[in-house]
Coordinates of C-alpha atoms and ligand atoms in Angstrom, one line a residue:
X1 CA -39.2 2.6 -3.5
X2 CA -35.7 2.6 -3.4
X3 CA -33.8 5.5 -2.0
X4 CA -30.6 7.1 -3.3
X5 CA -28.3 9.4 -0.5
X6 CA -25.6 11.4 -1.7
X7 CA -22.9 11.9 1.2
X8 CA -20.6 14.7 1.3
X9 CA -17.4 14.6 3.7
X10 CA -14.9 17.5 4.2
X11 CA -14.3 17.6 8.4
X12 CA -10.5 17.5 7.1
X13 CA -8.1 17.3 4.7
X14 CA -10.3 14.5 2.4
X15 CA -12.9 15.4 0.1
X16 CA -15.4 12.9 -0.4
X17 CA -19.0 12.2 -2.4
X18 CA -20.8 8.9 -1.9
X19 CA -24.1 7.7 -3.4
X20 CA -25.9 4.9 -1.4
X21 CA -28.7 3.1 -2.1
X22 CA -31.5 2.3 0.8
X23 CA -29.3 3.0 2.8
X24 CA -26.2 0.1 2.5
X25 CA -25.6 -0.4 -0.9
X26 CA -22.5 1.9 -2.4
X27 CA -23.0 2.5 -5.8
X28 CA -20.4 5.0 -5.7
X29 CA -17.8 6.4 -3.4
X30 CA -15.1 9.1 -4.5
X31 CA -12.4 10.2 -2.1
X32 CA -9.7 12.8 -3.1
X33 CA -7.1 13.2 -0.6
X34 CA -5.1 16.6 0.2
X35 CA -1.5 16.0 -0.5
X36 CA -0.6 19.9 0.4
X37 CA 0.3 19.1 3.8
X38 CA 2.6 16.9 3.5
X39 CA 5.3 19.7 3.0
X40 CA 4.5 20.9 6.2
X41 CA 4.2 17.8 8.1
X42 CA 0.5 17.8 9.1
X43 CA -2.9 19.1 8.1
X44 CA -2.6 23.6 7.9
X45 CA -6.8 23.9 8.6
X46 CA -6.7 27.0 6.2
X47 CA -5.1 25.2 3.4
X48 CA -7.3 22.2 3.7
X49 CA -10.6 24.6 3.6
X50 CA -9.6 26.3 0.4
X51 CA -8.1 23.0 -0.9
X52 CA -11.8 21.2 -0.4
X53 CA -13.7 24.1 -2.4
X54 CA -12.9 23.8 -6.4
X55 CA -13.0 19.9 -5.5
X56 CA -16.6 20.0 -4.3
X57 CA -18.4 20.1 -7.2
X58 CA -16.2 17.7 -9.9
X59 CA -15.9 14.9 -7.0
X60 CA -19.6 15.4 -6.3
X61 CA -20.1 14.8 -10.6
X62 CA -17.8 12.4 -10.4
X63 CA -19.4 10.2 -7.8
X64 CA -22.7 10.4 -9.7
X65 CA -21.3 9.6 -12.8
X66 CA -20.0 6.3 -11.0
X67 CA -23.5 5.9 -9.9
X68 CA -24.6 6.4 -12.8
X69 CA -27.6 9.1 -11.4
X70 CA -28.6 12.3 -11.9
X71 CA -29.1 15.0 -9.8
X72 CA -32.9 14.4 -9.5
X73 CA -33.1 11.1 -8.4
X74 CA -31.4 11.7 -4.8
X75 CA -33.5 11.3 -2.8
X76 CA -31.3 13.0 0.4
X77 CA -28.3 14.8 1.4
X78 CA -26.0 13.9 4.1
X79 CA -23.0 15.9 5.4
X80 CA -20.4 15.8 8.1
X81 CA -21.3 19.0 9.8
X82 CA -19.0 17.8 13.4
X83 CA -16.8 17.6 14.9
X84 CA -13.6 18.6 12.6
X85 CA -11.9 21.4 11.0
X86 CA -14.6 24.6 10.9
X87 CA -13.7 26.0 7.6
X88 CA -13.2 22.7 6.3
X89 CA -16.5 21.7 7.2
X90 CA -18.4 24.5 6.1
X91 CA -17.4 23.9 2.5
X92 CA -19.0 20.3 2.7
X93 CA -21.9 20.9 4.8
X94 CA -23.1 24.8 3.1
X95 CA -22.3 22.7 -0.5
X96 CA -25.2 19.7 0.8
X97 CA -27.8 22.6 2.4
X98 CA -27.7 24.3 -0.9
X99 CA -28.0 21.2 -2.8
X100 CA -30.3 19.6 -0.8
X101 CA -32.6 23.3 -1.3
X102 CA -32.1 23.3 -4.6
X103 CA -33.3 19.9 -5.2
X104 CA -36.3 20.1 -2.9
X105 CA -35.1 16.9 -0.8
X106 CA -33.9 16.7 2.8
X107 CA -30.5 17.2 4.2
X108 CA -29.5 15.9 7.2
X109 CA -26.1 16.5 9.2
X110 CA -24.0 13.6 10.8
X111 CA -21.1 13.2 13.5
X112 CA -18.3 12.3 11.9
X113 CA -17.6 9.9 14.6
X114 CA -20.9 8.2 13.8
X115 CA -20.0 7.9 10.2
X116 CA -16.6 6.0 11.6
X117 CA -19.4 3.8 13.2
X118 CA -21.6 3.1 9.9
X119 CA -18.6 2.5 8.2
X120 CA -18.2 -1.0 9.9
X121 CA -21.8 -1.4 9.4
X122 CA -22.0 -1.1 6.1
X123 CA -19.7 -4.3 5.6
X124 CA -21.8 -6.3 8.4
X125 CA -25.0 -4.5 8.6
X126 CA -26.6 -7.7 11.0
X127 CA -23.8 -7.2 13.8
X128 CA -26.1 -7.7 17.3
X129 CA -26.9 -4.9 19.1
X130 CA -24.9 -3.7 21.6
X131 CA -21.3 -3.7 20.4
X132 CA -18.2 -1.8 21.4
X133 CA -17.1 0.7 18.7
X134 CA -13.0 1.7 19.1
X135 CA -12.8 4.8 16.6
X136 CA -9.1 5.2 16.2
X137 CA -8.3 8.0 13.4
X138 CA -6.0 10.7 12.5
X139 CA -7.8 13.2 14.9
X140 CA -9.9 10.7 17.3
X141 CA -10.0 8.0 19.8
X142 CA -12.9 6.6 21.5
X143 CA -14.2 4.0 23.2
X144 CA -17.7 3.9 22.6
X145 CA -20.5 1.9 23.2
X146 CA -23.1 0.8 20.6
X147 CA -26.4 0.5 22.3
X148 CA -28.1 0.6 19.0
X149 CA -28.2 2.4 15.9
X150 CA -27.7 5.9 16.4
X151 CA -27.7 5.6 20.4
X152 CA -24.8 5.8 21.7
X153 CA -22.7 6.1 25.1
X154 CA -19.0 7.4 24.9
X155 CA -16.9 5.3 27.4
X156 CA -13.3 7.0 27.0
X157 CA -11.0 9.2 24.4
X158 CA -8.0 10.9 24.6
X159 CA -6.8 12.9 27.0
X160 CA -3.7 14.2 24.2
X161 CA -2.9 13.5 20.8
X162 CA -5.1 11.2 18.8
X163 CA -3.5 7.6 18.3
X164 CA -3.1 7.9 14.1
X165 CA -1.9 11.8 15.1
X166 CA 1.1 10.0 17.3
X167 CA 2.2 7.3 14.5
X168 CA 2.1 11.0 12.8
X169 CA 4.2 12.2 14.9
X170 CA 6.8 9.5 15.4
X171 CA 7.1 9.4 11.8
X172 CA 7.8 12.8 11.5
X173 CA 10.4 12.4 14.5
X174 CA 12.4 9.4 12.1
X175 CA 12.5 11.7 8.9
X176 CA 9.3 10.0 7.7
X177 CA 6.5 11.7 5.3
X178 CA 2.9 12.6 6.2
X179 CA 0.7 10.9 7.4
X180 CA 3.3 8.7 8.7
X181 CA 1.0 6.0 9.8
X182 CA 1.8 3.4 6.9
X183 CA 5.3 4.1 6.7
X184 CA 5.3 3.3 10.5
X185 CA 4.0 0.1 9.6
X186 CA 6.4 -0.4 6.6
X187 CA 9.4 0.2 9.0
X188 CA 8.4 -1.4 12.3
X189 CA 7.9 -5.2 9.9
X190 CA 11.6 -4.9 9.3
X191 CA 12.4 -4.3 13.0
X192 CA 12.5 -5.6 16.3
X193 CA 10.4 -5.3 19.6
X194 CA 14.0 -4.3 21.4
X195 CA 13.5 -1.1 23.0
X196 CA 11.0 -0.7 26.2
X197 CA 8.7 2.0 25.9
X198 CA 6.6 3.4 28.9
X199 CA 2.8 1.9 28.3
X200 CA 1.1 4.9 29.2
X201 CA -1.5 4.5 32.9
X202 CA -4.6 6.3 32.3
X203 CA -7.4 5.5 34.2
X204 CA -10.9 4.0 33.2
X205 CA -11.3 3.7 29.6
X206 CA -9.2 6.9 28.4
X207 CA -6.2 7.0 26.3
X208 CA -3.5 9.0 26.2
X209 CA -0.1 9.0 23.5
X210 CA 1.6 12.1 24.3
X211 CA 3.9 10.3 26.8
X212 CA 4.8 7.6 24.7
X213 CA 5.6 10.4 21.8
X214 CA 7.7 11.9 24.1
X215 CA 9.7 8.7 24.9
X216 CA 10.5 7.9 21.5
X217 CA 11.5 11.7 20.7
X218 CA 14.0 11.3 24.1
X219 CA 15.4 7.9 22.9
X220 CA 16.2 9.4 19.4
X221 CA 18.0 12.3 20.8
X222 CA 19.6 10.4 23.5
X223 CA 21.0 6.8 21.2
X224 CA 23.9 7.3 19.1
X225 CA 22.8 5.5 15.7
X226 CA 19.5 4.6 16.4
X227 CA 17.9 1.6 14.8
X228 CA 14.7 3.3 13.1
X229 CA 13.0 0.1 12.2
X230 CA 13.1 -1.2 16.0
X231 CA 12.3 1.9 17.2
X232 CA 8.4 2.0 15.2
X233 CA 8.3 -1.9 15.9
X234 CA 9.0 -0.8 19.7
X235 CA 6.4 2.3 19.4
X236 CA 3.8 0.1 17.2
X237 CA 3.3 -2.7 19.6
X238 CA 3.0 -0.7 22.4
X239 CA 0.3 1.2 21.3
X240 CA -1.4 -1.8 20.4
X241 CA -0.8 -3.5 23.6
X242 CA -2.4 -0.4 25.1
X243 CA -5.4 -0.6 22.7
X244 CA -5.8 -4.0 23.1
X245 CA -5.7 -3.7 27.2
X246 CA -8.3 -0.6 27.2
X247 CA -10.6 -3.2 24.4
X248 CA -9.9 -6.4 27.4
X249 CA -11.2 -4.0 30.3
X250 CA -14.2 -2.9 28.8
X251 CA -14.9 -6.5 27.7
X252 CA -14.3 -7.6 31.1
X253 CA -16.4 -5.0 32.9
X254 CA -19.2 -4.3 30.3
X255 CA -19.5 -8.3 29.3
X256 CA -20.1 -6.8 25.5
X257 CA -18.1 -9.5 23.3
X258 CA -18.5 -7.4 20.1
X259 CA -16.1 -5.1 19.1
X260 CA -15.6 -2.9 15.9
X261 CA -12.7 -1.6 15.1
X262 CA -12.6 1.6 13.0
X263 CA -10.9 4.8 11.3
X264 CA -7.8 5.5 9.5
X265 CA -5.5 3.2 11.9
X266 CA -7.5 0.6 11.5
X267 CA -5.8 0.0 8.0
X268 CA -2.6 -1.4 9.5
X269 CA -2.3 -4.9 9.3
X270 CA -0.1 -5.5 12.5
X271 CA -2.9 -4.2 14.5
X272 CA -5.2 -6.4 12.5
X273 CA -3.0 -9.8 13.1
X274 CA -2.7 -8.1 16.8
X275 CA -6.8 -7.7 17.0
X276 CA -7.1 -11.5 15.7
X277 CA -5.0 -13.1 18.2
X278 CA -6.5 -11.4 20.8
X279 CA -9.9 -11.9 20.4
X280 CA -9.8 -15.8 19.4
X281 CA -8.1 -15.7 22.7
X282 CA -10.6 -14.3 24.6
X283 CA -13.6 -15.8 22.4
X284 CA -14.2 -12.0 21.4
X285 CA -16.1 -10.8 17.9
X286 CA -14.6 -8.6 15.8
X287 CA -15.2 -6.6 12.6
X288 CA -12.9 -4.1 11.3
X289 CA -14.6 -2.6 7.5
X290 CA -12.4 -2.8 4.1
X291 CA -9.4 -0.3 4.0
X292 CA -11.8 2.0 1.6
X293 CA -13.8 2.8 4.8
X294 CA -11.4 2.7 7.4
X295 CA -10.1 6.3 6.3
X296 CA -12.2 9.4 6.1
X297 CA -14.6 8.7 3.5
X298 CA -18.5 10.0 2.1
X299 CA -20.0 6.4 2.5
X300 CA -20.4 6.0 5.8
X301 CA -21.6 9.6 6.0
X302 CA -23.8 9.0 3.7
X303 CA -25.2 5.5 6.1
X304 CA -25.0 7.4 8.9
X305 CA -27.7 9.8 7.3
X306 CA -29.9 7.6 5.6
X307 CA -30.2 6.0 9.1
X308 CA -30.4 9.0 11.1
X309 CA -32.8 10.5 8.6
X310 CA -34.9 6.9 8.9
X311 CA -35.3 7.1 12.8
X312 CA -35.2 11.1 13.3
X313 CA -36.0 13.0 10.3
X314 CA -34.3 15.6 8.7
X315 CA -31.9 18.5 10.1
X316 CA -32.7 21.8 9.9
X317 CA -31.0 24.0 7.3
X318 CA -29.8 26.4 9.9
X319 CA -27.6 23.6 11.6
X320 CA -24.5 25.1 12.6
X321 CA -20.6 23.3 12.0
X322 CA -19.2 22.6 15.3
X323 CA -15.5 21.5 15.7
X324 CA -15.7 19.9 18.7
X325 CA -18.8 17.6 19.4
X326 CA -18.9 14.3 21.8
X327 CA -21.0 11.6 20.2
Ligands
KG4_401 O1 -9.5 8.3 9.5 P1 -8.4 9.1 8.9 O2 -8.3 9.0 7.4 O3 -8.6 10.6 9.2 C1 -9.1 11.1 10.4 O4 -10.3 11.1 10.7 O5 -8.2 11.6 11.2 O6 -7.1 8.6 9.6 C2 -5.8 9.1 9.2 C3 -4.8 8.6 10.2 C4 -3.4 9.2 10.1 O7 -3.0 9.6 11.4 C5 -2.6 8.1 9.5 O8 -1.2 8.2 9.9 C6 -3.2 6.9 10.1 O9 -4.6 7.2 10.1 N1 -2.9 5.7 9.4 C7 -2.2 4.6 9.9 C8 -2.0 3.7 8.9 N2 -2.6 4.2 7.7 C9 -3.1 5.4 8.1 N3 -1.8 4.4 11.2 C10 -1.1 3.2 11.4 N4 -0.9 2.3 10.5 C11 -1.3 2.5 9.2 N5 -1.0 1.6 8.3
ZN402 ZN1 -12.2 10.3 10.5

């Protein structure tokens, strides 16, 4: 029989509903995105919790409407119920208990970090077991190692600022909107590598940005007429240079020649072309999902649960948010 999941994401400043079938097939998956925050230059948690509650329900609708099911065919519930914003998260994951009660099915509650995970699998669900996951997002970075689905070991993450959160923040240093990521990107293809940046030293497999942010924040104040477009070309390859070395010593050390490469960074094409090169070099596999996945997103919650729910059963209603959760 087939199963139907209905995903719910809200650990930030999307709102999202996803209906999957058996687990990989998206039959529908509706993401609304905040645009509040932009005025203020990053995501305000209590904005994005009351922005996320009279969206719920219509994206929810919306997203079985695409599906073109009802209510009483799901057959599960999956949330994000960690790590992300608290109040934003308890409007998503109190919005899939109660559905999931009401409808007699089972809920079950994901990581969103393992969701960032699915996302690559459900564009190649026959990768081999174990890979290398590199979860690079507006509020995450981690190395982590795939041993198999749903078991996982976290190799490194940040020590500061996330890597999207520091294109965020360069942006806003050039006079750029949020989140500043793509027009990063935009600018730094009309630039020049021409300014030398300090690649960050961090030890083992952890990253850090806050350094680098720093740099570029001392250049601007310090150049008279600043070149903006070789400044983000300058900034954008470095961190990718950095990314790439932290993906060439785990490669090196762990032998693992699988790598995924996922969350809302993972949309920039440099770092794609960057990723490519590299790992025909090095005789490395890589999968990064479509664009529609890379960012925060109900579908790969909603894979993640039907997974989870597969091996583990389901979660128990009283399952708490949690901000702040390793994998
Ligand atoms: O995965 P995501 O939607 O949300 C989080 O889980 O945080 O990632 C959003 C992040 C933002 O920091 C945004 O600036 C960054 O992804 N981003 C990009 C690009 N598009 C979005 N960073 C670099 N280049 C891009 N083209
Ligand atoms: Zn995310």
């Amino acid at each position: 029989m087939n199963s139907l999941c209905l995903g719910i994401e809200t650990s930030c400043d999307e709102t999202s509903a996803s209906v999957i079938k058996n687990g990989q097939e998206v039959l529908a998956n509706i993401v609304s995105s905040q645009s509040i925050h932009s005025i203020y230059g990053g995501v305000v948690p209590e904005l994005a919790s009351r922005a996320h509650l009279p969206l719920i329900v219509p994206i929810t609708q919306t997203a079985l409407a695409v599906a073109k099911v009802d209510y009483k065919d799901l057959s599960l519930v999956a949330a994000t119920n960690t790590p992300g914003l608290i109040g934003a998260l308890l409007v998503g994951l109190s919005f899939a208990k109660a559905l999931a009660m009401s409808l007699k099915i089972p809920f079950v509650a994901v990581n969103h970090l393992e969701g960032h995970i699915f996302s690559v699998l459900l564009e190649y669900p026959d990768i081999e077991f174990p890979f290398i996951s590199l979860i690079i997002s507006g509020g995450h970075t981690e190395l982590i190692l795939v041993k198999d689905r749903c078991v996982y070991e976290l190799l490194g993450t940040t020590l500061d600022d996330a890597c999207g959160e520091s294109f965020d923040k360069v942006a806003k240093m050039m006079g750029l909107p949020y989140p500043g990521g793509s027009f990063v990107e935009k600018l730094a293809g009309k630039g020049n590598r021409t300014i030398k940046f300090p690649l960050p030293q961090i030890d083992r497999y952890d990253f850090s940005f806050s350094g680098l942010k720093t740099a570029v924040l001392y250049y601007l104040r310090d150049t008279k007429n600043p070149k903006l477009e070789d400044i983000a070309c300058s900034f954008q390859e470095l961190v990718f240079d950095f990314l790439i070395a932290k993906i060439q010593s785990v490669v090196d050390e762990i032998g693992i020649r699988r790598v995924t490469i996922s969350g809302g960074v993972a949309v920039n094409n440099r770092l794609r072309e960057r990723i490519k090169a590299f790992a025909q070099k090095n005789e490395i596999n890589y999968y990064f999902p479509r664009a529609e996945f890379c960012s925060d997103n109900a579908a790969m919650i909603a894979a993640a649960g039907s997974e989870r729910y597969k091996r583990f059963g389901g979660s128990p209603l009283t399952i708490p948010a949690l901000a702040r959760t390793q994998i």
